[in-house]
Structure formats: structure tokens, C-alpha cells
Amino acid sequence: MDSIKEYYAQNPIIAKLVAELFGTMIIAVVYQVQGGTISVAVIYWMMLLLIGEIGHGYFNPVFLAANAILKKIPLKEAPLILVAQFLGAFTGTGIATGFNDKGVWQAYPAMKAGNYSLGQAYAAEMFATMLLVAVILTVVDKISVYHEHPIIQCTCFAFMEYTLQTSFSNLCGGIFNMAIDVASNLVADENDYPKCHDSLTIYFLAPPVGLILALLTYFIVFRPLAQIKTQEKQEYHSEAEEPFT
């Protein structure tokens, strides 16, 4: 997987486009599904923490324009990054529309489970698992600038859990923890603790698929971009520490 990092290093514009597209897409999904200001702020913070300094567009055309005017971004790259931001926004919004009452996940399968279709529940469980695992793996990775900061790592984990639960838990009924979700369905008294969902298959089938997607996201997007970010910070600090001659 180091070859992906080397590819990004040799083609920095590709790294910038991937970072801006993916970050904007994730923010758009959370905003469209949940809409809460806290959840959107948290996911925005997480994306900035992980890959926000790669493209310097900060997933927002206004910031992109400001950095282009200040010449922090080459003017020839700005239009490409702008396209990546809009592509990410439309892709994320398209994914999110599948979770509403008339979305694609509602239609398949047609069988209802609880207040939402099984399709919606499977999709929510897979997407949330993917994002949770990919982000946490990146934050705790030894190549991350946050590797030796356990407080930041724990904060990231707590914020991600909060954001994903407020955004997707109402669709799939769980907390993206297979053990607790299964136990809640089998053991908990519905009079005291409502079952997460009517179908246990959600918690046995969706998490493994989400894990596969998470590993792909981690190795193809987050990890190589995090390596570039760490390397740039190390080079910056090394230059700052050099004595004046």
C-alpha cells in the first residue's frame, strides 16, 4: 500500500483532488442524513483533522477561493479542486437521499423492519461502520501526527460515535457495535430497552461489509494522505529548527 502513498507524493494534485472530493462527500452525507449542526461540525472537524491540509480547499469553495487569492494554492489547480468539491458534494447528497422515505434503500428489499426498510438499515450500518473504523484506524496509526496523543485519539473516537449515532442510529437501530446490538435484540427487555431492530441479520451481515469498505478507504484514501500530511509537518518543523546562518 506504500505504492499509493508514493503515487500521491509524485502526483500531489491527485492527492489534493482525492482529499477534497472524499472529505466534501462525507460532510455532505452527514448533513443530508442528520442535519444537526453539532454532528456536521464534528464531522467537519474530523475531516479537517485527517486530510484538511492536503488540498487547502477545506471542503468549501469559499476557503478555496481565499487560499487561491492568497496564493496558497496555485491558480491552475483551483478550478480542478473546485470541481472535486462539487463532485464530492453531489456524490454525498446522492448517497444520502437513499436514506429518506423515497430513497433507493427504501425500495430494496421491500420488506419492512421497524420504521425503516431493511435496505435502509443495511446501508446505514455499513456506511457508519466504514467511516468509524477508517477514521479511528487512521488516528491511531503510528504514521499519524496524533499517534502519541491519546487524548486526541479518545476525543476523536467519542465524537465519531456521537456523530454516527445521531445521524444513522435511527435508521439501523444500533450503535455500530455488533456485540451490544445483538445482545440488545436477544436479551434486553423491550419494556425497558427497545430492541435495536426487528432483523438480526443486519448486525451479522452489514458490519463485515462495512469493515471491508473501511479497510479499502483506510489504505486507499486516509492512510496515504495522512502520511503525506505527517511528512510535510516534519519537514516544516525541521526547517523551523534550523539555525539562521
PDB file of C-alpha atoms in Angstrom:
ATOM      1  CA  MET A   1       0.000   0.000   0.000  1.00  0.00           C
ATOM      2  CA  ASP A   2       3.024   2.293   0.200  1.00  0.00           C
ATOM      3  CA  SER A   3       2.809   2.488  -3.577  1.00  0.00           C
ATOM      4  CA  ILE A   4      -0.405   4.503  -3.212  1.00  0.00           C
ATOM      5  CA  LYS A   5       1.360   6.960  -0.918  1.00  0.00           C
ATOM      6  CA  GLU A   6       4.228   7.224  -3.390  1.00  0.00           C
ATOM      7  CA  TYR A   7       1.753   7.812  -6.197  1.00  0.00           C
ATOM      8  CA  TYR A   8       0.131  10.638  -4.242  1.00  0.00           C
ATOM      9  CA  ALA A   9       3.557  12.073  -3.396  1.00  0.00           C
ATOM     10  CA  GLN A  10       4.583  12.054  -7.050  1.00  0.00           C
ATOM     11  CA  ASN A  11       1.212  13.445  -8.141  1.00  0.00           C
ATOM     12  CA  PRO A  12       0.259  15.994  -5.455  1.00  0.00           C
ATOM     13  CA  ILE A  13      -2.672  17.341  -7.465  1.00  0.00           C
ATOM     14  CA  ILE A  14      -4.261  13.871  -7.376  1.00  0.00           C
ATOM     15  CA  ALA A  15      -3.824  13.751  -3.599  1.00  0.00           C
ATOM     16  CA  LYS A  16      -5.480  17.170  -3.314  1.00  0.00           C
ATOM     17  CA  LEU A  17      -8.416  16.143  -5.502  1.00  0.00           C
ATOM     18  CA  VAL A  18      -8.978  12.869  -3.624  1.00  0.00           C
ATOM     19  CA  ALA A  19      -8.834  14.636  -0.249  1.00  0.00           C
ATOM     20  CA  GLU A  20     -11.242  17.409  -1.240  1.00  0.00           C
ATOM     21  CA  LEU A  21     -13.665  15.088  -3.013  1.00  0.00           C
ATOM     22  CA  PHE A  22     -13.778  12.485  -0.239  1.00  0.00           C
ATOM     23  CA  GLY A  23     -13.930  14.990   2.620  1.00  0.00           C
ATOM     24  CA  THR A  24     -16.712  17.014   0.996  1.00  0.00           C
ATOM     25  CA  MET A  25     -18.645  13.819   0.240  1.00  0.00           C
ATOM     26  CA  ILE A  26     -18.550  12.618   3.865  1.00  0.00           C
ATOM     27  CA  ILE A  27     -19.635  16.018   5.184  1.00  0.00           C
ATOM     28  CA  ALA A  28     -22.500  16.136   2.672  1.00  0.00           C
ATOM     29  CA  VAL A  29     -23.758  12.682   3.677  1.00  0.00           C
ATOM     30  CA  VAL A  30     -23.879  13.546   7.381  1.00  0.00           C
ATOM     31  CA  TYR A  31     -25.511  16.906   6.721  1.00  0.00           C
ATOM     32  CA  GLN A  32     -28.202  15.463   4.452  1.00  0.00           C
ATOM     33  CA  VAL A  33     -28.970  12.492   6.715  1.00  0.00           C
ATOM     34  CA  GLN A  34     -28.865  14.162  10.108  1.00  0.00           C
ATOM     35  CA  GLY A  35     -28.847  17.898   9.534  1.00  0.00           C
ATOM     36  CA  GLY A  36     -27.819  18.672  13.095  1.00  0.00           C
ATOM     37  CA  THR A  37     -25.321  21.482  13.492  1.00  0.00           C
ATOM     38  CA  ILE A  38     -23.278  19.618  16.116  1.00  0.00           C
ATOM     39  CA  SER A  39     -22.948  16.478  14.011  1.00  0.00           C
ATOM     40  CA  VAL A  40     -21.957  18.447  10.936  1.00  0.00           C
ATOM     41  CA  ALA A  41     -19.430  20.449  12.951  1.00  0.00           C
ATOM     42  CA  VAL A  42     -17.918  17.265  14.376  1.00  0.00           C
ATOM     43  CA  ILE A  43     -17.594  15.500  11.027  1.00  0.00           C
ATOM     44  CA  TYR A  44     -16.158  18.688   9.505  1.00  0.00           C
ATOM     45  CA  TRP A  45     -13.596  18.816  12.320  1.00  0.00           C
ATOM     46  CA  MET A  46     -12.709  15.157  11.785  1.00  0.00           C
ATOM     47  CA  MET A  47     -12.145  15.591   8.063  1.00  0.00           C
ATOM     48  CA  LEU A  48     -10.026  18.695   8.676  1.00  0.00           C
ATOM     49  CA  LEU A  49      -8.058  16.798  11.307  1.00  0.00           C
ATOM     50  CA  LEU A  50      -7.257  13.930   8.963  1.00  0.00           C
ATOM     51  CA  ILE A  51      -6.985  15.333   5.438  1.00  0.00           C
ATOM     52  CA  GLY A  52      -7.934  19.011   5.577  1.00  0.00           C
ATOM     53  CA  GLU A  53      -4.432  20.362   4.959  1.00  0.00           C
ATOM     54  CA  ILE A  54      -3.800  18.287   1.842  1.00  0.00           C
ATOM     55  CA  GLY A  55      -5.809  20.274  -0.697  1.00  0.00           C
ATOM     56  CA  HIS A  56      -6.032  23.547   1.264  1.00  0.00           C
ATOM     57  CA  GLY A  57      -9.583  23.970  -0.005  1.00  0.00           C
ATOM     58  CA  TYR A  58     -11.019  22.812   3.324  1.00  0.00           C
ATOM     59  CA  PHE A  59     -14.016  21.238   1.551  1.00  0.00           C
ATOM     60  CA  ASN A  60     -15.536  24.647   0.877  1.00  0.00           C
ATOM     61  CA  PRO A  61     -15.299  26.732  -2.330  1.00  0.00           C
ATOM     62  CA  VAL A  62     -15.064  29.947  -0.298  1.00  0.00           C
ATOM     63  CA  PHE A  63     -11.941  28.765   1.537  1.00  0.00           C
ATOM     64  CA  LEU A  64     -10.590  27.514  -1.769  1.00  0.00           C
ATOM     65  CA  ALA A  65     -11.042  30.946  -3.348  1.00  0.00           C
ATOM     66  CA  ALA A  66      -9.445  32.676  -0.356  1.00  0.00           C
ATOM     67  CA  ASN A  67      -6.372  30.446  -0.473  1.00  0.00           C
ATOM     68  CA  ALA A  68      -6.110  30.881  -4.243  1.00  0.00           C
ATOM     69  CA  ILE A  69      -6.224  34.667  -3.872  1.00  0.00           C
ATOM     70  CA  LEU A  70      -3.559  34.475  -1.149  1.00  0.00           C
ATOM     71  CA  LYS A  71      -1.525  32.240  -3.486  1.00  0.00           C
ATOM     72  CA  LYS A  72      -1.522  29.332  -1.037  1.00  0.00           C
ATOM     73  CA  ILE A  73      -2.920  27.281  -3.903  1.00  0.00           C
ATOM     74  CA  PRO A  74      -1.635  27.553  -7.488  1.00  0.00           C
ATOM     75  CA  LEU A  75      -4.300  29.251  -9.582  1.00  0.00           C
ATOM     76  CA  LYS A  76      -4.135  26.483 -12.186  1.00  0.00           C
ATOM     77  CA  GLU A  77      -5.095  23.915  -9.521  1.00  0.00           C
ATOM     78  CA  ALA A  78      -8.020  25.876  -8.049  1.00  0.00           C
ATOM     79  CA  PRO A  79     -10.564  25.016 -10.806  1.00  0.00           C
ATOM     80  CA  LEU A  80      -9.757  21.302 -10.510  1.00  0.00           C
ATOM     81  CA  ILE A  81     -10.142  21.358  -6.724  1.00  0.00           C
ATOM     82  CA  LEU A  82     -13.414  23.271  -7.132  1.00  0.00           C
ATOM     83  CA  VAL A  83     -14.737  20.531  -9.439  1.00  0.00           C
ATOM     84  CA  ALA A  84     -13.654  17.894  -6.886  1.00  0.00           C
ATOM     85  CA  GLN A  85     -15.549  19.713  -4.130  1.00  0.00           C
ATOM     86  CA  PHE A  86     -18.746  19.905  -6.161  1.00  0.00           C
ATOM     87  CA  LEU A  87     -18.394  16.293  -7.293  1.00  0.00           C
ATOM     88  CA  GLY A  88     -17.982  15.229  -3.669  1.00  0.00           C
ATOM     89  CA  ALA A  89     -20.977  17.321  -2.606  1.00  0.00           C
ATOM     90  CA  PHE A  90     -23.249  15.858  -5.278  1.00  0.00           C
ATOM     91  CA  THR A  91     -21.998  12.313  -4.639  1.00  0.00           C
ATOM     92  CA  GLY A  92     -22.556  12.622  -0.886  1.00  0.00           C
ATOM     93  CA  THR A  93     -26.000  14.142  -1.361  1.00  0.00           C
ATOM     94  CA  GLY A  94     -26.880  11.355  -3.791  1.00  0.00           C
ATOM     95  CA  ILE A  95     -25.825   8.700  -1.278  1.00  0.00           C
ATOM     96  CA  ALA A  96     -27.777  10.401   1.491  1.00  0.00           C
ATOM     97  CA  THR A  97     -31.012  10.610  -0.490  1.00  0.00           C
ATOM     98  CA  GLY A  98     -31.110   6.820  -0.358  1.00  0.00           C
ATOM     99  CA  PHE A  99     -31.874   7.045   3.351  1.00  0.00           C
ATOM    100  CA  ASN A 100     -35.062   9.083   3.054  1.00  0.00           C
ATOM    101  CA  ASP A 101     -38.592   7.727   2.719  1.00  0.00           C
ATOM    102  CA  LYS A 102     -38.435   7.558  -1.063  1.00  0.00           C
ATOM    103  CA  GLY A 103     -34.754   6.691  -1.360  1.00  0.00           C
ATOM    104  CA  VAL A 104     -33.227   3.739  -3.148  1.00  0.00           C
ATOM    105  CA  TRP A 105     -32.588   1.858   0.094  1.00  0.00           C
ATOM    106  CA  GLN A 106     -36.307   2.071   0.926  1.00  0.00           C
ATOM    107  CA  ALA A 107     -37.264   0.140  -2.191  1.00  0.00           C
ATOM    108  CA  TYR A 108     -34.882  -2.784  -1.753  1.00  0.00           C
ATOM    109  CA  PRO A 109     -35.715  -5.050  -0.179  1.00  0.00           C
ATOM    110  CA  ALA A 110     -39.373  -4.145   0.060  1.00  0.00           C
ATOM    111  CA  MET A 111     -39.777  -5.964   3.387  1.00  0.00           C
ATOM    112  CA  LYS A 112     -40.176  -3.528   6.253  1.00  0.00           C
ATOM    113  CA  ALA A 113     -38.364  -3.878   9.567  1.00  0.00           C
ATOM    114  CA  GLY A 114     -39.336  -1.422  12.273  1.00  0.00           C
ATOM    115  CA  ASN A 115     -39.891   2.091  10.961  1.00  0.00           C
ATOM    116  CA  TYR A 116     -37.487   1.695   8.061  1.00  0.00           C
ATOM    117  CA  SER A 117     -36.817  -0.829   5.343  1.00  0.00           C
ATOM    118  CA  LEU A 118     -34.108  -3.431   5.672  1.00  0.00           C
ATOM    119  CA  GLY A 119     -32.319  -1.804   2.763  1.00  0.00           C
ATOM    120  CA  GLN A 120     -32.018   1.457   4.668  1.00  0.00           C
ATOM    121  CA  ALA A 121     -30.854  -0.344   7.789  1.00  0.00           C
ATOM    122  CA  TYR A 122     -28.192  -2.365   5.958  1.00  0.00           C
ATOM    123  CA  ALA A 123     -26.904   0.718   4.133  1.00  0.00           C
ATOM    124  CA  ALA A 124     -26.761   2.822   7.312  1.00  0.00           C
ATOM    125  CA  GLU A 125     -24.974   0.102   9.283  1.00  0.00           C
ATOM    126  CA  MET A 126     -22.415  -0.481   6.517  1.00  0.00           C
ATOM    127  CA  PHE A 127     -21.699   3.208   5.885  1.00  0.00           C
ATOM    128  CA  ALA A 128     -21.395   4.113   9.576  1.00  0.00           C
ATOM    129  CA  THR A 129     -19.150   1.112  10.270  1.00  0.00           C
ATOM    130  CA  MET A 130     -16.966   2.020   7.305  1.00  0.00           C
ATOM    131  CA  LEU A 131     -16.492   5.617   8.416  1.00  0.00           C
ATOM    132  CA  LEU A 132     -15.992   4.814  12.105  1.00  0.00           C
ATOM    133  CA  VAL A 133     -13.346   2.144  11.518  1.00  0.00           C
ATOM    134  CA  ALA A 134     -11.474   4.031   8.762  1.00  0.00           C
ATOM    135  CA  VAL A 135     -11.201   7.221  10.818  1.00  0.00           C
ATOM    136  CA  ILE A 136     -10.138   5.528  14.049  1.00  0.00           C
ATOM    137  CA  LEU A 137      -7.557   3.341  12.281  1.00  0.00           C
ATOM    138  CA  THR A 138      -6.030   6.480  10.785  1.00  0.00           C
ATOM    139  CA  VAL A 139      -5.960   8.459  14.025  1.00  0.00           C
ATOM    140  CA  VAL A 140      -4.232   5.678  15.991  1.00  0.00           C
ATOM    141  CA  ASP A 141      -1.855   4.706  13.175  1.00  0.00           C
ATOM    142  CA  LYS A 142       1.814   5.218  14.017  1.00  0.00           C
ATOM    143  CA  ILE A 143       2.216   7.336  10.880  1.00  0.00           C
ATOM    144  CA  SER A 144      -0.359   9.819  12.164  1.00  0.00           C
ATOM    145  CA  VAL A 145       0.739  13.076  13.766  1.00  0.00           C
ATOM    146  CA  TYR A 146      -1.736  12.205  16.538  1.00  0.00           C
ATOM    147  CA  HIS A 147      -0.175   8.805  17.288  1.00  0.00           C
ATOM    148  CA  GLU A 148       1.354   9.970  20.582  1.00  0.00           C
ATOM    149  CA  HIS A 149      -1.665  11.991  21.683  1.00  0.00           C
ATOM    150  CA  PRO A 150      -4.104   9.581  23.382  1.00  0.00           C
ATOM    151  CA  ILE A 151      -6.426  12.385  24.467  1.00  0.00           C
ATOM    152  CA  ILE A 152      -6.929  13.432  20.853  1.00  0.00           C
ATOM    153  CA  GLN A 153      -7.451   9.802  19.860  1.00  0.00           C
ATOM    154  CA  CYS A 154     -10.088   9.229  22.545  1.00  0.00           C
ATOM    155  CA  THR A 155     -11.787  12.514  21.674  1.00  0.00           C
ATOM    156  CA  CYS A 156     -11.930  11.508  18.017  1.00  0.00           C
ATOM    157  CA  PHE A 157     -13.468   8.164  18.892  1.00  0.00           C
ATOM    158  CA  ALA A 158     -16.102   9.717  21.164  1.00  0.00           C
ATOM    159  CA  PHE A 159     -17.001  12.408  18.638  1.00  0.00           C
ATOM    160  CA  MET A 160     -17.264   9.889  15.809  1.00  0.00           C
ATOM    161  CA  GLU A 161     -19.550   7.652  17.868  1.00  0.00           C
ATOM    162  CA  TYR A 162     -21.737  10.635  18.744  1.00  0.00           C
ATOM    163  CA  THR A 163     -21.964  11.852  15.180  1.00  0.00           C
ATOM    164  CA  LEU A 164     -22.712   8.453  13.667  1.00  0.00           C
ATOM    165  CA  GLN A 165     -25.286   7.569  16.299  1.00  0.00           C
ATOM    166  CA  THR A 166     -27.165  10.838  15.896  1.00  0.00           C
ATOM    167  CA  SER A 167     -27.011  10.502  12.112  1.00  0.00           C
ATOM    168  CA  PHE A 168     -27.643   6.820  11.413  1.00  0.00           C
ATOM    169  CA  SER A 169     -28.825   5.058  14.576  1.00  0.00           C
ATOM    170  CA  ASN A 170     -32.465   5.893  13.866  1.00  0.00           C
ATOM    171  CA  LEU A 171     -32.133   4.069  10.532  1.00  0.00           C
ATOM    172  CA  CYS A 172     -30.425   0.871  11.635  1.00  0.00           C
ATOM    173  CA  GLY A 173     -31.324   0.925  15.313  1.00  0.00           C
ATOM    174  CA  GLY A 174     -27.878   0.072  16.645  1.00  0.00           C
ATOM    175  CA  ILE A 175     -24.737   1.745  17.951  1.00  0.00           C
ATOM    176  CA  PHE A 176     -22.376   0.110  15.408  1.00  0.00           C
ATOM    177  CA  ASN A 177     -21.123  -2.408  17.947  1.00  0.00           C
ATOM    178  CA  MET A 178     -22.045  -5.917  16.825  1.00  0.00           C
ATOM    179  CA  ALA A 179     -21.829  -7.460  20.302  1.00  0.00           C
ATOM    180  CA  ILE A 180     -24.015  -4.856  22.016  1.00  0.00           C
ATOM    181  CA  ASP A 181     -26.511  -4.654  19.149  1.00  0.00           C
ATOM    182  CA  VAL A 182     -27.019  -8.428  19.035  1.00  0.00           C
ATOM    183  CA  ALA A 183     -27.293  -8.642  22.835  1.00  0.00           C
ATOM    184  CA  SER A 184     -29.831  -5.813  22.857  1.00  0.00           C
ATOM    185  CA  ASN A 185     -32.013  -7.747  20.428  1.00  0.00           C
ATOM    186  CA  LEU A 186     -31.743 -11.111  22.171  1.00  0.00           C
ATOM    187  CA  VAL A 187     -31.596 -10.249  25.862  1.00  0.00           C
ATOM    188  CA  ALA A 188     -32.944  -6.781  26.589  1.00  0.00           C
ATOM    189  CA  ASP A 189     -36.498  -6.420  27.820  1.00  0.00           C
ATOM    190  CA  GLU A 190     -38.419  -4.327  25.288  1.00  0.00           C
ATOM    191  CA  ASN A 191     -40.369  -2.703  28.106  1.00  0.00           C
ATOM    192  CA  ASP A 192     -37.147  -1.203  29.444  1.00  0.00           C
ATOM    193  CA  TYR A 193     -34.793  -1.264  26.459  1.00  0.00           C
ATOM    194  CA  PRO A 194     -36.341  -1.343  22.979  1.00  0.00           C
ATOM    195  CA  LYS A 195     -34.826  -3.780  20.543  1.00  0.00           C
ATOM    196  CA  CYS A 196     -32.440  -2.216  18.088  1.00  0.00           C
ATOM    197  CA  HIS A 197     -34.154  -3.675  15.045  1.00  0.00           C
ATOM    198  CA  ASP A 198     -36.517  -6.472  14.041  1.00  0.00           C
ATOM    199  CA  SER A 199     -33.922  -8.267  11.919  1.00  0.00           C
ATOM    200  CA  LEU A 200     -30.742  -9.627  13.496  1.00  0.00           C
ATOM    201  CA  THR A 201     -29.224 -10.220  10.056  1.00  0.00           C
ATOM    202  CA  ILE A 202     -28.392  -6.515   9.913  1.00  0.00           C
ATOM    203  CA  TYR A 203     -25.863  -6.884  12.717  1.00  0.00           C
ATOM    204  CA  PHE A 204     -24.300 -10.059  11.339  1.00  0.00           C
ATOM    205  CA  LEU A 205     -24.066  -9.126   7.651  1.00  0.00           C
ATOM    206  CA  ALA A 206     -23.640  -5.354   7.456  1.00  0.00           C
ATOM    207  CA  PRO A 207     -20.621  -4.894   9.808  1.00  0.00           C
ATOM    208  CA  PRO A 208     -18.305  -7.274   7.870  1.00  0.00           C
ATOM    209  CA  VAL A 209     -19.140  -5.481   4.634  1.00  0.00           C
ATOM    210  CA  GLY A 210     -18.591  -2.144   6.379  1.00  0.00           C
ATOM    211  CA  LEU A 211     -15.234  -3.433   7.616  1.00  0.00           C
ATOM    212  CA  ILE A 212     -14.121  -4.320   4.077  1.00  0.00           C
ATOM    213  CA  LEU A 213     -15.135  -0.857   2.862  1.00  0.00           C
ATOM    214  CA  ALA A 214     -13.338   0.698   5.841  1.00  0.00           C
ATOM    215  CA  LEU A 215     -10.077  -1.092   5.061  1.00  0.00           C
ATOM    216  CA  LEU A 216     -10.286  -0.002   1.424  1.00  0.00           C
ATOM    217  CA  THR A 217     -10.948   3.586   2.497  1.00  0.00           C
ATOM    218  CA  TYR A 218      -8.144   3.440   5.044  1.00  0.00           C
ATOM    219  CA  PHE A 219      -5.495   2.054   2.670  1.00  0.00           C
ATOM    220  CA  ILE A 220      -6.500   3.991  -0.452  1.00  0.00           C
ATOM    221  CA  VAL A 221      -7.542   7.378   0.978  1.00  0.00           C
ATOM    222  CA  PHE A 222      -6.866   8.128   4.640  1.00  0.00           C
ATOM    223  CA  ARG A 223      -3.540   6.397   5.358  1.00  0.00           C
ATOM    224  CA  PRO A 224      -1.518   7.590   2.348  1.00  0.00           C
ATOM    225  CA  LEU A 225      -2.870  11.130   2.685  1.00  0.00           C
ATOM    226  CA  ALA A 226      -2.120  11.090   6.428  1.00  0.00           C
ATOM    227  CA  GLN A 227       1.442  10.006   5.635  1.00  0.00           C
ATOM    228  CA  ILE A 228       1.874  12.975   3.316  1.00  0.00           C
ATOM    229  CA  LYS A 229       0.462  15.323   5.948  1.00  0.00           C
ATOM    230  CA  THR A 230       2.812  13.925   8.629  1.00  0.00           C
ATOM    231  CA  GLN A 231       5.806  14.182   6.319  1.00  0.00           C
ATOM    232  CA  GLU A 232       5.000  17.797   5.473  1.00  0.00           C
ATOM    233  CA  LYS A 233       4.693  18.698   9.159  1.00  0.00           C
ATOM    234  CA  GLN A 234       8.009  17.018   9.974  1.00  0.00           C
ATOM    235  CA  GLU A 235       9.736  18.889   7.162  1.00  0.00           C
ATOM    236  CA  TYR A 236       8.199  22.148   8.345  1.00  0.00           C
ATOM    237  CA  HIS A 237       9.394  21.652  11.930  1.00  0.00           C
ATOM    238  CA  SER A 238      12.849  20.601  10.731  1.00  0.00           C
ATOM    239  CA  GLU A 239      13.178  23.801   8.703  1.00  0.00           C
ATOM    240  CA  ALA A 240      11.922  25.874  11.638  1.00  0.00           C
ATOM    241  CA  GLU A 241      14.531  24.375  13.935  1.00  0.00           C
ATOM    242  CA  GLU A 242      17.450  25.012  11.586  1.00  0.00           C
ATOM    243  CA  PRO A 243      19.688  27.817  12.913  1.00  0.00           C
ATOM    244  CA  PHE A 244      19.956  31.008  10.905  1.00  0.00           C
ATOM    245  CA  THR A 245      23.215  31.406   9.053  1.00  0.00           C
TER     246      THR A 245
END
